[in-house]
Amino acid sequence: MEPLWTIEQVSEFLNIPVETLRYWRKKKTGPKAARMGRCLRYHPQHVLAWFKECGGEVA
């Protein structure tokens, strides 16, 4: 199993602010995340799939 990404790692990968990810999560429009206690964790494949759905290309 791949290691899960933190919100900071997803922010860095997408080159967007952490607050944008939080806003998208609140609006249910961003990549799927799971809450583990007080922390959010993202599965890399979910982030990549969401990115592709938005028209992004992975180099």
Short mmCIF file of C-alpha atoms in Angstrom, two decimals:
data_model
loop_
_atom_site.label_atom_id
_atom_site.label_comp_id
_atom_site.label_asym_id
_atom_site.label_seq_id
_atom_site.Cartn_x
_atom_site.Cartn_y
_atom_site.Cartn_z
CA MET A 1 0.00 0.00 0.00
CA GLU A 2 1.23 3.47 -0.87
CA PRO A 3 1.80 5.95 1.95
CA LEU A 4 -1.03 8.43 2.35
CA TRP A 5 -0.39 12.11 1.64
CA THR A 6 -0.90 14.94 4.10
CA ILE A 7 -2.78 18.06 3.09
CA GLU A 8 0.58 19.83 2.84
CA GLN A 9 1.88 17.21 0.40
CA VAL A 10 -1.23 17.49 -1.77
CA SER A 11 -0.92 21.26 -1.66
CA GLU A 12 2.68 21.02 -2.85
CA PHE A 13 1.84 18.46 -5.55
CA LEU A 14 -1.00 20.61 -6.95
CA ASN A 15 0.90 23.86 -6.30
CA ILE A 16 -2.06 25.42 -4.50
CA PRO A 17 -2.49 26.78 -0.96
CA VAL A 18 -3.61 24.45 1.85
CA GLU A 19 -6.54 26.78 2.48
CA THR A 20 -7.79 26.13 -1.07
CA LEU A 21 -7.85 22.40 -0.37
CA ARG A 22 -9.77 23.01 2.85
CA TYR A 23 -12.25 25.21 0.99
CA TRP A 24 -12.71 22.59 -1.74
CA ARG A 25 -13.25 19.90 0.89
CA LYS A 26 -15.92 22.02 2.55
CA LYS A 27 -17.62 22.49 -0.85
CA LYS A 28 -17.07 18.78 -1.71
CA THR A 29 -15.31 19.65 -4.97
CA GLY A 30 -11.69 18.70 -4.27
CA PRO A 31 -9.90 15.36 -4.15
CA LYS A 32 -11.32 12.75 -1.79
CA ALA A 33 -9.76 12.74 1.68
CA ALA A 34 -10.20 10.76 4.88
CA ARG A 35 -10.15 12.18 8.37
CA MET A 36 -7.88 10.38 10.82
CA GLY A 37 -8.47 12.03 14.15
CA ARG A 38 -7.71 15.71 13.54
CA CYS A 39 -5.67 15.04 10.38
CA LEU A 40 -6.70 14.71 6.75
CA ARG A 41 -5.06 12.04 4.62
CA TYR A 42 -5.24 11.67 0.86
CA HIS A 43 -4.63 8.52 -1.16
CA PRO A 44 -2.27 9.49 -4.00
CA GLN A 45 -4.33 7.59 -6.58
CA HIS A 46 -7.48 9.52 -5.58
CA VAL A 47 -5.63 12.81 -5.97
CA LEU A 48 -4.28 11.79 -9.39
CA ALA A 49 -7.71 10.56 -10.54
CA TRP A 50 -9.34 13.82 -9.43
CA PHE A 51 -6.60 15.81 -11.18
CA LYS A 52 -7.17 13.90 -14.44
CA GLU A 53 -10.96 14.41 -14.18
CA CYS A 54 -10.30 18.15 -14.01
CA GLY A 55 -8.41 17.97 -17.29
CA GLY A 56 -4.91 17.84 -15.82
CA GLU A 57 -2.11 15.79 -17.30
CA VAL A 58 0.46 13.99 -15.21
CA ALA A 59 3.94 14.27 -16.71
#
